[in-house]
N, CA, C and O of each residue as an XYZ file, in Angstrom:
820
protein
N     -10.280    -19.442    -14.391
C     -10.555    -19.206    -12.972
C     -11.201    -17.836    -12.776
O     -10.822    -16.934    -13.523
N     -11.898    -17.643    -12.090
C     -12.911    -16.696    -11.861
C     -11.924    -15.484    -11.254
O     -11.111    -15.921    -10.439
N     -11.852    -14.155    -11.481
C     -10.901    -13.194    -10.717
C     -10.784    -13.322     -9.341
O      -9.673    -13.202     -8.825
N     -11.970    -13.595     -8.535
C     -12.217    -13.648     -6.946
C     -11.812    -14.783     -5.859
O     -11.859    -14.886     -4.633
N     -11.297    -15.758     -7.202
C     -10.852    -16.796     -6.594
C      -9.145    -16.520     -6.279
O      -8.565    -17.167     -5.407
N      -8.523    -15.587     -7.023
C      -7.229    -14.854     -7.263
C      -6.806    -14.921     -5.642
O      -5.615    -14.826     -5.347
N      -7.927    -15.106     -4.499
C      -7.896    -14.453     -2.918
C      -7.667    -15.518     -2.112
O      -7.190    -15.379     -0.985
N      -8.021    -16.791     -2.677
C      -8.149    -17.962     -2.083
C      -6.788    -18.595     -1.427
O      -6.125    -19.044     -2.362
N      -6.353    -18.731     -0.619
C      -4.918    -19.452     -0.438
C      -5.194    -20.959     -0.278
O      -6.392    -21.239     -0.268
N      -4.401    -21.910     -0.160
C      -4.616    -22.975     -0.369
C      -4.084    -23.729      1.005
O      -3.154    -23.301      1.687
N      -4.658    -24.639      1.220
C      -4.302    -25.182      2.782
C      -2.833    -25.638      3.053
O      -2.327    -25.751      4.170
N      -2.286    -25.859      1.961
C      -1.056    -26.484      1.656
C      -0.310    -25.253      2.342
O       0.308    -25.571      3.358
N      -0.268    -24.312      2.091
C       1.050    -23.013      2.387
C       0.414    -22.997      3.707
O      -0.742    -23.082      4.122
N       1.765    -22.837      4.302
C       1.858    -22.488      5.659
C       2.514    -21.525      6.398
O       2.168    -20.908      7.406
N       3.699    -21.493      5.610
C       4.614    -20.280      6.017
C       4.762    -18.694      5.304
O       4.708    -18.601      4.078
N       4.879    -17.936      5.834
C       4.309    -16.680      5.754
C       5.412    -16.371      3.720
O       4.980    -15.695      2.786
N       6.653    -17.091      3.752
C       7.588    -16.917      2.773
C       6.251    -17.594      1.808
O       5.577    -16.835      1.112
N       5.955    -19.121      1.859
C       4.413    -20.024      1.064
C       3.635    -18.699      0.685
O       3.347    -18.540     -0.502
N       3.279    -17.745      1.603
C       1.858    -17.394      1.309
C       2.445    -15.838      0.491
O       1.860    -15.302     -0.450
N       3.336    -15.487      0.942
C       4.195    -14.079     -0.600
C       3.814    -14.575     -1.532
O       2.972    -14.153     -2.324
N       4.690    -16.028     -1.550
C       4.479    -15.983     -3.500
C       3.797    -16.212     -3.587
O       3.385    -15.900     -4.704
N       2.689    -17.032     -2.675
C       1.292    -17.380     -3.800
C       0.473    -16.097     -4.374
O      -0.100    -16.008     -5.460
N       0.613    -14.844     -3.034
C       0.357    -13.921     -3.610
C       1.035    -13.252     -4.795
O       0.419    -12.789     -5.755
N       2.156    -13.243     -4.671
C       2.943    -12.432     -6.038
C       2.183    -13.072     -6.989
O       1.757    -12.486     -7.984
N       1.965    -14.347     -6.729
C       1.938    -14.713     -8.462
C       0.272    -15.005     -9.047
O      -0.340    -15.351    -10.057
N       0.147    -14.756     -8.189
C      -1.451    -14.295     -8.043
C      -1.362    -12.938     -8.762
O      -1.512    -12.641     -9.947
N      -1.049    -12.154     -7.591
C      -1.323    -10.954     -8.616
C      -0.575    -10.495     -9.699
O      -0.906     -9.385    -10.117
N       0.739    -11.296    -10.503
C       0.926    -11.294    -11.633
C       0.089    -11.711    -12.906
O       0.167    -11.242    -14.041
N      -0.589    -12.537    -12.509
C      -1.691    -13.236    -13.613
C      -2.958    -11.968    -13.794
O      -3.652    -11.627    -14.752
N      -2.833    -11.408    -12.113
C      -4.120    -10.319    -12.688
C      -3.636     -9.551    -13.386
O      -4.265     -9.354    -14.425
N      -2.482     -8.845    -13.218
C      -2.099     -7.535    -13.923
C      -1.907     -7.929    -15.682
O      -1.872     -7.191    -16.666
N      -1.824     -9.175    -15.560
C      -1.341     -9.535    -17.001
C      -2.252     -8.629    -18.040
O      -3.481     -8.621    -17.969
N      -1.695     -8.061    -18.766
C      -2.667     -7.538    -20.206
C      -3.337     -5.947    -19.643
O      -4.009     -5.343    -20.480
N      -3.162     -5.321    -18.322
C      -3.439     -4.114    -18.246
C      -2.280     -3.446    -17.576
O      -1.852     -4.066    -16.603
N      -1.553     -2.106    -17.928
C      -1.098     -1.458    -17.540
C      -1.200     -0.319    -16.970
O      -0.233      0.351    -16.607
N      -2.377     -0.004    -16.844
C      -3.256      1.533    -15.895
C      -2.942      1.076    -14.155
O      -3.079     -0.032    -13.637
N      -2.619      1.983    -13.717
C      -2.260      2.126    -12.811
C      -3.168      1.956    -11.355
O      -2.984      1.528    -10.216
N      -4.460      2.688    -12.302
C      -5.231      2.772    -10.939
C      -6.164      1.609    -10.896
O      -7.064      1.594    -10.057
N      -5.965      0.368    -11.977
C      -7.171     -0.796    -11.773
C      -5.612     -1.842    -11.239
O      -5.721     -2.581    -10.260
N      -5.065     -1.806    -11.555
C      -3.644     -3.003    -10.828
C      -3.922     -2.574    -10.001
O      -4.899     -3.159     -9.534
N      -3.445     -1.344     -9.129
C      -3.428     -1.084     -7.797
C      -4.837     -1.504     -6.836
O      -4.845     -1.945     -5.687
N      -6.089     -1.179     -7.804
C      -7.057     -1.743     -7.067
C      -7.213     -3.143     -6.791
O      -7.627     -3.630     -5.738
N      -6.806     -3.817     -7.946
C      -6.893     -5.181     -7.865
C      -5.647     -5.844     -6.439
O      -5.968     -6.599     -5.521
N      -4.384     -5.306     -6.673
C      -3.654     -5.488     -5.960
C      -3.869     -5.214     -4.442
O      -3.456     -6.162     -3.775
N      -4.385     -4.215     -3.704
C      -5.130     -4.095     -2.670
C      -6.463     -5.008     -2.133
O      -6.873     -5.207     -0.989
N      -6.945     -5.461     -3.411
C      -8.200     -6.633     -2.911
C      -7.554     -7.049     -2.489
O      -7.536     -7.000     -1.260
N      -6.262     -7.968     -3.409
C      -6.045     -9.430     -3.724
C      -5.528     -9.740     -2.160
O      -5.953    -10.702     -1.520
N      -4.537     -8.772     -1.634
C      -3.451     -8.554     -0.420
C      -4.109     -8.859      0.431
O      -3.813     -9.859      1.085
N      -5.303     -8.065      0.744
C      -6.280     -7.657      1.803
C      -7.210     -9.015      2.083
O      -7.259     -9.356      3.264
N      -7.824     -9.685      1.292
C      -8.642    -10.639      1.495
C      -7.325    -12.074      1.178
O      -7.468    -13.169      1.722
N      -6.783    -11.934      0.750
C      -5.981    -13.396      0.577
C      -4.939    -13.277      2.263
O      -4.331    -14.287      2.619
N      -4.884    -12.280      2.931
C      -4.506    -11.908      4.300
C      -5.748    -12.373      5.286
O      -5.298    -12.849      6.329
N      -6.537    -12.368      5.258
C      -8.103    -12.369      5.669
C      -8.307    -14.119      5.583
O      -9.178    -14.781      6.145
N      -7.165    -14.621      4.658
C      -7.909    -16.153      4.530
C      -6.739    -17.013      4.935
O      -6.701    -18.232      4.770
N      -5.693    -16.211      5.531
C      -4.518    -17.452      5.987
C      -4.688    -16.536      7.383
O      -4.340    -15.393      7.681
N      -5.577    -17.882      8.270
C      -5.550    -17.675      9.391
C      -4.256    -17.694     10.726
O      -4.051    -16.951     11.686
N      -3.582    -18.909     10.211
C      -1.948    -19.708     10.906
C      -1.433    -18.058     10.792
O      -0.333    -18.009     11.341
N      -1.723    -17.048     10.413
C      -0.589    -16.106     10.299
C      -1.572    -14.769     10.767
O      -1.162    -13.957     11.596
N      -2.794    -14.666     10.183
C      -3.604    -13.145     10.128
C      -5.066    -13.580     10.216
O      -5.715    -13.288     11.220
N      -5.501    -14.126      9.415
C      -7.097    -14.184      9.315
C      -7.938    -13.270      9.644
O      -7.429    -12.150      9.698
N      -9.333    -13.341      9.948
C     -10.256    -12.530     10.231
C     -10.632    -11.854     11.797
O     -11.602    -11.134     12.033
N      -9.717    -12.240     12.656
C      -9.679    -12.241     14.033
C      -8.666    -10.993     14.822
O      -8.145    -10.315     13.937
N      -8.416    -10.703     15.673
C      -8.003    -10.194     16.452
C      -6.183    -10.114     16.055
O      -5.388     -9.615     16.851
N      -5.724    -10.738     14.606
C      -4.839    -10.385     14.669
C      -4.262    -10.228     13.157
O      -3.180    -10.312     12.577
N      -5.977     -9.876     12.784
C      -6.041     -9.680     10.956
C      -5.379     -7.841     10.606
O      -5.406     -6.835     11.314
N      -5.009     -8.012      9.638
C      -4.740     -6.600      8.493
C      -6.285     -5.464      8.286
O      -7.202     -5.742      7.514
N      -6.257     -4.506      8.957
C      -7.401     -3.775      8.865
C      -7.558     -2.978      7.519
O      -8.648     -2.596      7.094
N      -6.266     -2.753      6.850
C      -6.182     -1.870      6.053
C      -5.198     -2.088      5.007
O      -4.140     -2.642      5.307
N      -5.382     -1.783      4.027
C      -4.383     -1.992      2.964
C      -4.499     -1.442      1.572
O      -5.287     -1.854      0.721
N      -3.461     -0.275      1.404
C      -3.766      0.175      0.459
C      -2.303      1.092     -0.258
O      -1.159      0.662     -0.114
N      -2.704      2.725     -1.219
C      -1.787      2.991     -1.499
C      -2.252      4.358     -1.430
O      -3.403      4.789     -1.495
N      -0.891      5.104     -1.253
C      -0.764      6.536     -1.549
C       0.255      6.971     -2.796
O       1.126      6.168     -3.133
N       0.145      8.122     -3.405
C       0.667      8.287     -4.579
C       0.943      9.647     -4.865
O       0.110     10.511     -4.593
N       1.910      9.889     -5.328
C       2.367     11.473     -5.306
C       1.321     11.986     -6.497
O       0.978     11.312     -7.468
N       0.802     13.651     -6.112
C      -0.330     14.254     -6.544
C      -0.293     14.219     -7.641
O      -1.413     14.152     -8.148
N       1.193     14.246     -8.882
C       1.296     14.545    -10.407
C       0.483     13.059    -10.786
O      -0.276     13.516    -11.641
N       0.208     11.889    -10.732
C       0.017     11.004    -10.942
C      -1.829     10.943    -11.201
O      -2.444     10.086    -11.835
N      -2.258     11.870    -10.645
C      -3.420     11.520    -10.313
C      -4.200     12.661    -11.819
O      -3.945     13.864    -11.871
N      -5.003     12.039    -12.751
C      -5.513     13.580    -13.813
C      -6.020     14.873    -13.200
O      -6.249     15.023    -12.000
N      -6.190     15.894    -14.249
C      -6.997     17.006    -14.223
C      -8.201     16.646    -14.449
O      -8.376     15.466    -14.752
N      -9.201     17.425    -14.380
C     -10.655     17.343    -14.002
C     -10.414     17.492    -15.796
O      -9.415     17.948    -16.351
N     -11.632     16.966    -16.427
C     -11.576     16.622    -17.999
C     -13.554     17.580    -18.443
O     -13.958     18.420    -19.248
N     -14.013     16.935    -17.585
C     -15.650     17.585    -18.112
C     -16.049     18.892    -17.009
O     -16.995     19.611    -17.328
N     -15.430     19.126    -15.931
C     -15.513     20.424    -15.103
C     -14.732     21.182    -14.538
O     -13.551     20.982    -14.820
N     -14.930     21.946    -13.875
C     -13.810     23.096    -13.799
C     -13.187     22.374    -12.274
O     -13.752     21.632    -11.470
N     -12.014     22.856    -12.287
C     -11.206     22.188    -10.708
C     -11.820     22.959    -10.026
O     -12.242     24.030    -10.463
N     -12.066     22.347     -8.213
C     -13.038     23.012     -7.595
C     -11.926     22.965     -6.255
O     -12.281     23.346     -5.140
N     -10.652     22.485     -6.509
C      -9.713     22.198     -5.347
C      -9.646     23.199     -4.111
O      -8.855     24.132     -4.247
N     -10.295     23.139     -3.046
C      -9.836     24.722     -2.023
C      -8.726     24.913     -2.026
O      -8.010     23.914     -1.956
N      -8.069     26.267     -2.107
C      -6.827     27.068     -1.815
C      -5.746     26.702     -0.930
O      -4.547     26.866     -1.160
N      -6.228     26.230      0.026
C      -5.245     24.948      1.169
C      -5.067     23.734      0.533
O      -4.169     23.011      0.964
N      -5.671     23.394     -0.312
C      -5.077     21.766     -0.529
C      -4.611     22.027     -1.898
O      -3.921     21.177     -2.462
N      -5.023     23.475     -2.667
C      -4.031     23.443     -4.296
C      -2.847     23.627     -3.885
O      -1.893     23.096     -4.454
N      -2.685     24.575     -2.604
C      -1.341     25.368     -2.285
C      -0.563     23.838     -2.266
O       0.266     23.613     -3.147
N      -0.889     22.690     -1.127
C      -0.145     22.181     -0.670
C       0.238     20.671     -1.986
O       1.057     19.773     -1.792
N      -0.400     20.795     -2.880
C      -0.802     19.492     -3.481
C       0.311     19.111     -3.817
O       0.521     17.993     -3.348
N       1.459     19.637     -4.631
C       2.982     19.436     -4.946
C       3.709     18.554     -3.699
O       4.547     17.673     -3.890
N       3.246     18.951     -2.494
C       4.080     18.463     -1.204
C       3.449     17.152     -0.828
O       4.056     16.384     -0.081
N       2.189     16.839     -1.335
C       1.521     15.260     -0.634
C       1.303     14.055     -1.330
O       1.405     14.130     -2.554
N       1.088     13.202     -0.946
C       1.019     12.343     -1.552
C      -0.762     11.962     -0.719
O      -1.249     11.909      0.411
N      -1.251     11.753     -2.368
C      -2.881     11.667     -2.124
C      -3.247      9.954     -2.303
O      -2.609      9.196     -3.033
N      -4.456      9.556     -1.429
C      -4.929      8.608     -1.075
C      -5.264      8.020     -2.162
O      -6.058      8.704     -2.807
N      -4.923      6.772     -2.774
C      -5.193      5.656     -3.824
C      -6.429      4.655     -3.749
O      -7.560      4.839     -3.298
N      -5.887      3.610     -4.299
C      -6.833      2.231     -4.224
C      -6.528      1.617     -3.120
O      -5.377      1.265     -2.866
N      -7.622      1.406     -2.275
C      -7.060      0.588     -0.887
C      -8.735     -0.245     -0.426
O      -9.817     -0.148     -1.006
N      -8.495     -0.753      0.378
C      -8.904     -1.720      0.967
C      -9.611     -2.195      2.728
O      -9.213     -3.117      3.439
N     -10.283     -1.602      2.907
C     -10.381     -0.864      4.651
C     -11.087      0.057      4.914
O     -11.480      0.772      3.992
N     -11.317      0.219      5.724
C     -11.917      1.660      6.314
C     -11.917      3.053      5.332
O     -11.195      3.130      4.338
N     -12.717      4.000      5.705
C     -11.879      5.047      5.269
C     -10.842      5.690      5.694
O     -10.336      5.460      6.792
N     -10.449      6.490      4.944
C      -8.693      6.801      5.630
C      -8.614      7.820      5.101
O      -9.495      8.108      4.291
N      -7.338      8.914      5.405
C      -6.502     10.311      5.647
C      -6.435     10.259      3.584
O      -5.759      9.634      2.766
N      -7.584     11.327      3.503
C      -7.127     11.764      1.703
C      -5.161     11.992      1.542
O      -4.298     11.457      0.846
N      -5.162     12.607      2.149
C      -3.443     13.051      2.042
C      -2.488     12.934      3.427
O      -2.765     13.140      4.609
N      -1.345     12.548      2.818
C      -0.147     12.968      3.443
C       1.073     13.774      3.410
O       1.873     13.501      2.515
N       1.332     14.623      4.141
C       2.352     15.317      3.566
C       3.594     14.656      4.018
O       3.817     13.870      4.939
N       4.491     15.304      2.928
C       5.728     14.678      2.347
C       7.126     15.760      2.580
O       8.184     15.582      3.183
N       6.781     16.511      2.088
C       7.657     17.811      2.386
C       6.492     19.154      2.612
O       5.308     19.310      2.313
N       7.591     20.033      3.339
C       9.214     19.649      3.665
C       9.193     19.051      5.175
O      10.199     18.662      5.769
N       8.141     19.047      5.587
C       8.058     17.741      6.986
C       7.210     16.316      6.497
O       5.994     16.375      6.318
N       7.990     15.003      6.296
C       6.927     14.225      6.253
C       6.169     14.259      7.354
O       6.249     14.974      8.353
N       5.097     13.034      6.931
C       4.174     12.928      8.559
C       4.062     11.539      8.548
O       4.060     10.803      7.561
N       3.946     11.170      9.998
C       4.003      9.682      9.602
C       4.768      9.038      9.019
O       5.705      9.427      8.321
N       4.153      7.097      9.456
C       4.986      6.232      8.613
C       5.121      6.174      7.166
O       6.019      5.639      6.517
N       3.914      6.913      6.684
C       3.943      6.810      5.099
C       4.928      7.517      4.689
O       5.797      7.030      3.966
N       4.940      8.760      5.084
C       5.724      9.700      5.199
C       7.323      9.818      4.973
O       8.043     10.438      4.191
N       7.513      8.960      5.995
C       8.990      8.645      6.029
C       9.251      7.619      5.338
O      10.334      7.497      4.765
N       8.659      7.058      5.303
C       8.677      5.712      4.110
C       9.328      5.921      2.704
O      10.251      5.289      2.192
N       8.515      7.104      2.154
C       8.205      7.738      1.472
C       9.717      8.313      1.136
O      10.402      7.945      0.182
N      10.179      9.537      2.371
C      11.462     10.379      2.132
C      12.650      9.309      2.099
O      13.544      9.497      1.274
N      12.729      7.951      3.134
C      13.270      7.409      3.543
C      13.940      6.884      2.014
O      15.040      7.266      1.615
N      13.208      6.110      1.396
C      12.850      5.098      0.084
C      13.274      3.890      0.795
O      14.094      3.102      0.324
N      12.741      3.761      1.864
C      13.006      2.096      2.039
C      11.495      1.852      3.377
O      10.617      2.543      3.893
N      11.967      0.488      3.412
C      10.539     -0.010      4.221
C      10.069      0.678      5.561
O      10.972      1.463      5.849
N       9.416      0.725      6.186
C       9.597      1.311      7.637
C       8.219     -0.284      8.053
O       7.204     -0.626      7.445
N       8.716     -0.704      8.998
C       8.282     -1.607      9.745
C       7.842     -0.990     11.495
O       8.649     -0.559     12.319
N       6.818     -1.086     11.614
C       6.533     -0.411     13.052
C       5.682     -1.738     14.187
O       4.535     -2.122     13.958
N       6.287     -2.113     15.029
C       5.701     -2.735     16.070
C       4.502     -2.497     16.615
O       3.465     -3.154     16.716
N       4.852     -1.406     16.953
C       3.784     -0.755     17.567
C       3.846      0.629     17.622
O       4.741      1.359     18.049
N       2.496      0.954     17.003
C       2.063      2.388     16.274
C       2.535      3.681     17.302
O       3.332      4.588     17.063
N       1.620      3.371     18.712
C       1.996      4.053     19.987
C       3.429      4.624     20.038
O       3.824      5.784     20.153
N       4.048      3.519     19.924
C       5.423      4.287     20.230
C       6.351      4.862     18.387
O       7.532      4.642     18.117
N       5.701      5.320     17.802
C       6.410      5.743     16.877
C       5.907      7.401     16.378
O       4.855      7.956     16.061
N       7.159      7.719     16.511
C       6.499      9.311     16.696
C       6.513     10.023     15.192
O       7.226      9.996     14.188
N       5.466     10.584     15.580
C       4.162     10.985     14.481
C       3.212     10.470     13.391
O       2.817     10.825     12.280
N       3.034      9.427     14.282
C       2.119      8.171     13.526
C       0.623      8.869     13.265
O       0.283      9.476     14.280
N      -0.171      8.939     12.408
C      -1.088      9.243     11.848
C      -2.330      8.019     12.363
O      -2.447      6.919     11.823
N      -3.027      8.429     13.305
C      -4.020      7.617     13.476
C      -5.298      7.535     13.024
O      -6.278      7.760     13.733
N      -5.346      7.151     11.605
C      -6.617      7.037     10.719
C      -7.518      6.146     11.533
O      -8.668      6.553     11.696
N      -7.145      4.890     12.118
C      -7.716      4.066     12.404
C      -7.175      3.919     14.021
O      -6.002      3.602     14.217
N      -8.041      4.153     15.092
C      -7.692      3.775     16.429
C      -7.479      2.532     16.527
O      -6.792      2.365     17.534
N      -7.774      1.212     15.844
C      -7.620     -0.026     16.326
C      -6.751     -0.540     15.936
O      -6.559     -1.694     16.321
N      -5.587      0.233     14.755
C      -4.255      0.144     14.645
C      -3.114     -0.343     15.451
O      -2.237      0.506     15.612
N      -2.931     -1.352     15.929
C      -1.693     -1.497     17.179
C       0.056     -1.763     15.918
O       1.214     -1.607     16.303
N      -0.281     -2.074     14.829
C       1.170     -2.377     13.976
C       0.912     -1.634     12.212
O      -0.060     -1.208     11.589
N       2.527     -1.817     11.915
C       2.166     -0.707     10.718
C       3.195     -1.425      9.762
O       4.229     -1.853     10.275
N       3.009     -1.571      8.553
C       4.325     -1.639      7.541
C       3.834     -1.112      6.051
O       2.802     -1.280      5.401
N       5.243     -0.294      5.788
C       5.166      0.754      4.656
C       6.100      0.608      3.681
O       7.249      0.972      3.935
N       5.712     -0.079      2.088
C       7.045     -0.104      1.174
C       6.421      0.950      0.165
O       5.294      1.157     -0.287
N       7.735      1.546      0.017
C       8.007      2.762     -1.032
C       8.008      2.014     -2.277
O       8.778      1.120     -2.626
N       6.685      2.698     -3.097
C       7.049      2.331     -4.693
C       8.013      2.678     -5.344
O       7.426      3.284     -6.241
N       9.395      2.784     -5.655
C      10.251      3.257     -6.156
C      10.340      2.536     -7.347
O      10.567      1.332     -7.459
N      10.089      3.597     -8.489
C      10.339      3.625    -10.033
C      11.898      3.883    -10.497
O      12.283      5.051    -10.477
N      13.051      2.589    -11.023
C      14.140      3.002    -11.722
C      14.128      3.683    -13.018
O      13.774      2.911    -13.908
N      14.384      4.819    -13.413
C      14.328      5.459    -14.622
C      16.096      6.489    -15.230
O      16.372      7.661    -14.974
N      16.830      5.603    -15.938
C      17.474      6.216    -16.189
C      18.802      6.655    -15.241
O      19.431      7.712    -15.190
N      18.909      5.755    -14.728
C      19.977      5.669    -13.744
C      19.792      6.411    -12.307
O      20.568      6.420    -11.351
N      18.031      7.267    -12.515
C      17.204      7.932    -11.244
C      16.498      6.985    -10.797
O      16.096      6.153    -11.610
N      16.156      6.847     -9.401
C      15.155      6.338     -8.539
C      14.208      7.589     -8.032
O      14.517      8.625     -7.445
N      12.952      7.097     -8.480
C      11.723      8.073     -9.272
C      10.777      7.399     -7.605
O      11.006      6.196     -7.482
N      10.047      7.843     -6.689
C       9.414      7.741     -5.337
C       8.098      7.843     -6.143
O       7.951      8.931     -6.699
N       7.119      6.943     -6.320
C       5.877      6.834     -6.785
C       4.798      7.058     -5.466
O       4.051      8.030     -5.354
N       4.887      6.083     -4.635
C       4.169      6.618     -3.562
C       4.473      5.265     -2.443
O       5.637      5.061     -2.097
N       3.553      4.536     -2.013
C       3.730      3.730     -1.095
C       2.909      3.208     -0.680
O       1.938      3.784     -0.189
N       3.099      1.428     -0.775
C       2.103      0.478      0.141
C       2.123      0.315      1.612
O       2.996      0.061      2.442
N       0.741      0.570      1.642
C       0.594      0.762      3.068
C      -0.434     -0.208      3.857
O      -1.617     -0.265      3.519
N       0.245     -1.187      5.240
C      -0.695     -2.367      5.936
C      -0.955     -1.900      7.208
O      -0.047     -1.350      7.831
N      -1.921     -2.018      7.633
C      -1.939     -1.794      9.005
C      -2.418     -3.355     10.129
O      -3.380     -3.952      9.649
N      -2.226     -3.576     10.593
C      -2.897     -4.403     11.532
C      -3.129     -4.624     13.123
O      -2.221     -4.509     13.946
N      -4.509     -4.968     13.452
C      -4.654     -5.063     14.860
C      -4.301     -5.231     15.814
O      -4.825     -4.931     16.887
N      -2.809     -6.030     15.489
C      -1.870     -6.443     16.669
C      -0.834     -5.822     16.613
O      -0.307     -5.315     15.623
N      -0.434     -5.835     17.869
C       1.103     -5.875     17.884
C       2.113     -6.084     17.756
O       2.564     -6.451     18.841
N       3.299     -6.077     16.549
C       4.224     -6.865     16.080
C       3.475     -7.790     15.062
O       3.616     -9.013     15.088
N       2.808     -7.252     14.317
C       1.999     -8.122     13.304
C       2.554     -8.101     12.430
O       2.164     -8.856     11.539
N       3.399     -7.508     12.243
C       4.397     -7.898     10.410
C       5.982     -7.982     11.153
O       6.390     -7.433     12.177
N       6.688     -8.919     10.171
C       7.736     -9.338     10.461
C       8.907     -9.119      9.262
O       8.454     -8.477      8.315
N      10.394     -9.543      9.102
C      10.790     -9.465      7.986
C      10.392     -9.924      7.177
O      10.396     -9.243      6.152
N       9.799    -11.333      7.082
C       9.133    -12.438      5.767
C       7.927    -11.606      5.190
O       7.572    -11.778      4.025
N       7.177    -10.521      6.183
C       6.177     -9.767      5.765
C       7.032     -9.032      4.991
O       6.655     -9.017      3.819
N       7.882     -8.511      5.161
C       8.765     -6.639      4.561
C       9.373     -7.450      3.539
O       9.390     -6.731      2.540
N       9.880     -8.562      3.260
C      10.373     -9.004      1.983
C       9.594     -9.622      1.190
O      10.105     -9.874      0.098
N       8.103    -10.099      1.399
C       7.345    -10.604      0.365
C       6.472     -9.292     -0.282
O       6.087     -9.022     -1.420
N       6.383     -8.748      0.789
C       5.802     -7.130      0.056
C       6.599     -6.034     -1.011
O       6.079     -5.449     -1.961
N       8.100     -5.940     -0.522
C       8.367     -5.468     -1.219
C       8.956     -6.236     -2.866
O       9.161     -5.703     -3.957
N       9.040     -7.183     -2.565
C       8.869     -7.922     -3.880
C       7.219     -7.591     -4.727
O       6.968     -7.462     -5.926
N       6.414     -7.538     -3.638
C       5.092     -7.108     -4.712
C       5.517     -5.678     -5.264
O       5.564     -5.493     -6.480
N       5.677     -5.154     -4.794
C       6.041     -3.564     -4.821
C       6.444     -3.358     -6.219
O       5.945     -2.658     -7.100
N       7.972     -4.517     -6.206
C       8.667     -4.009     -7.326
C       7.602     -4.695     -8.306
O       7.349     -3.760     -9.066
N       6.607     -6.099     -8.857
C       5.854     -6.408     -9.411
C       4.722     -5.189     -9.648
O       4.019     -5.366    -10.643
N       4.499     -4.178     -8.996
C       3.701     -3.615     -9.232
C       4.003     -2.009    -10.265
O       3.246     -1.474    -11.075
N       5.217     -1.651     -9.872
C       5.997     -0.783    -10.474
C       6.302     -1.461    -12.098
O       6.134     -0.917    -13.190
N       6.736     -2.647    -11.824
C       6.968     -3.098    -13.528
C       6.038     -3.018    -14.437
O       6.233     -2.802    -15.633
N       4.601     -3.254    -13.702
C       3.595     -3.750    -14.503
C       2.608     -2.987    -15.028
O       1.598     -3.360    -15.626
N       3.150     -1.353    -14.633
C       2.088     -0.120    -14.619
C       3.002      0.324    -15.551
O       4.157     -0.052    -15.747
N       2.106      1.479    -16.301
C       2.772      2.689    -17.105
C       2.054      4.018    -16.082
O       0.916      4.358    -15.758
N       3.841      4.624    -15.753
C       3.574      5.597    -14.897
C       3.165      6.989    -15.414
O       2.916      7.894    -14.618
């Protein structure tokens, strides 16, 4: 099967629980055989983003589709410059330890960083300090929501959390946005964070 077909949902699924796993297991077959972090995650952001885009009964391409979808990732994760010298300005080396910087995503462009400590910002943010989901209705009323995107009306955020050694290790966090209001639900916050943990297994951090 061709990778791009990985997006396709099938007319048969109907219910939002149907259309998780087809994704999970979708994007288990992609990750199969690579463990780099930053091509899963890319792949995983297509797959979300356009296989969201094609189950209309729930999201589709309309007025009550997913604008955005992607990941943020704490700064140690990301390399050193290898063939030139770091050119980082003095405000963003100072702060780089405290944010979590913009990943593989899917959407618009969006906010390079978020900070994390010692004030998060935003839903990522708290997501983030929280280590658990943050589900937002509506963006408006949640205070200190980060408006990358004005046409944002709903938000949901799962924390990558890495088990290591009897520690829970905060990798960074998947992040959806969508056009409506009340656009993600629990069946959304539990099929995602099941990707979450699929995505944490399948990387070397």
């Amino acid at each position: 099967m061709p990778h791009a077909d990985a997006s396709l949902v099938p007319g048969s699924i109907k219910t939002k629980s149907e259309f998780w796993t087809h994704v999970h297991d979708q994007l288990e077959i992609l990750v199969g055989g690579q463990r780099h972090w930053v091509s899963n995650l890319s792949n995983a952001a297509s797959l979300i983003y356009n296989s969201l885009q094609a189950f209309p009964s729930n999201f589709g391409d309309g007025d009550r589709s997913v604008n955005w979808c992607g990941f943020y990732l704490i700064s140690s994760l990301f390399p050193q410059p290898q063939f030139t010298d770091a050119s980082m300005d003095p405000k963003s080396q100072m702060h780089a330890s405290t944010n979590m910087l913009l990943g593989p995503f899917f959407g618009r462009p969006a906010c390079q960083w978020i900070e994390v400590s010692p004030r998060p910002r935003g839903v990522c943010g708290d997501a983030f300090v929280k280590r658990s989901t943050v589900l937002v209705p509506d963006v408006l009323t949640y205070p200190g929501h980060i408006a990358c995107d004005g046409d944002t009306k709903s938000e949901i955020v799962c924390p990558l959390i890495l088990r290591k050694g009897g520690e829970d290790i905060v990798l960074g966090v998947l992040d959806l946005d969508c056009l409506a209001i009340e656009g993600f639900d629990a069946d959304d916050q539990v099929g995602l964070e099941r990707i979450a943990a699929l995505i944490i297994r399948s990387c070397d951090w």
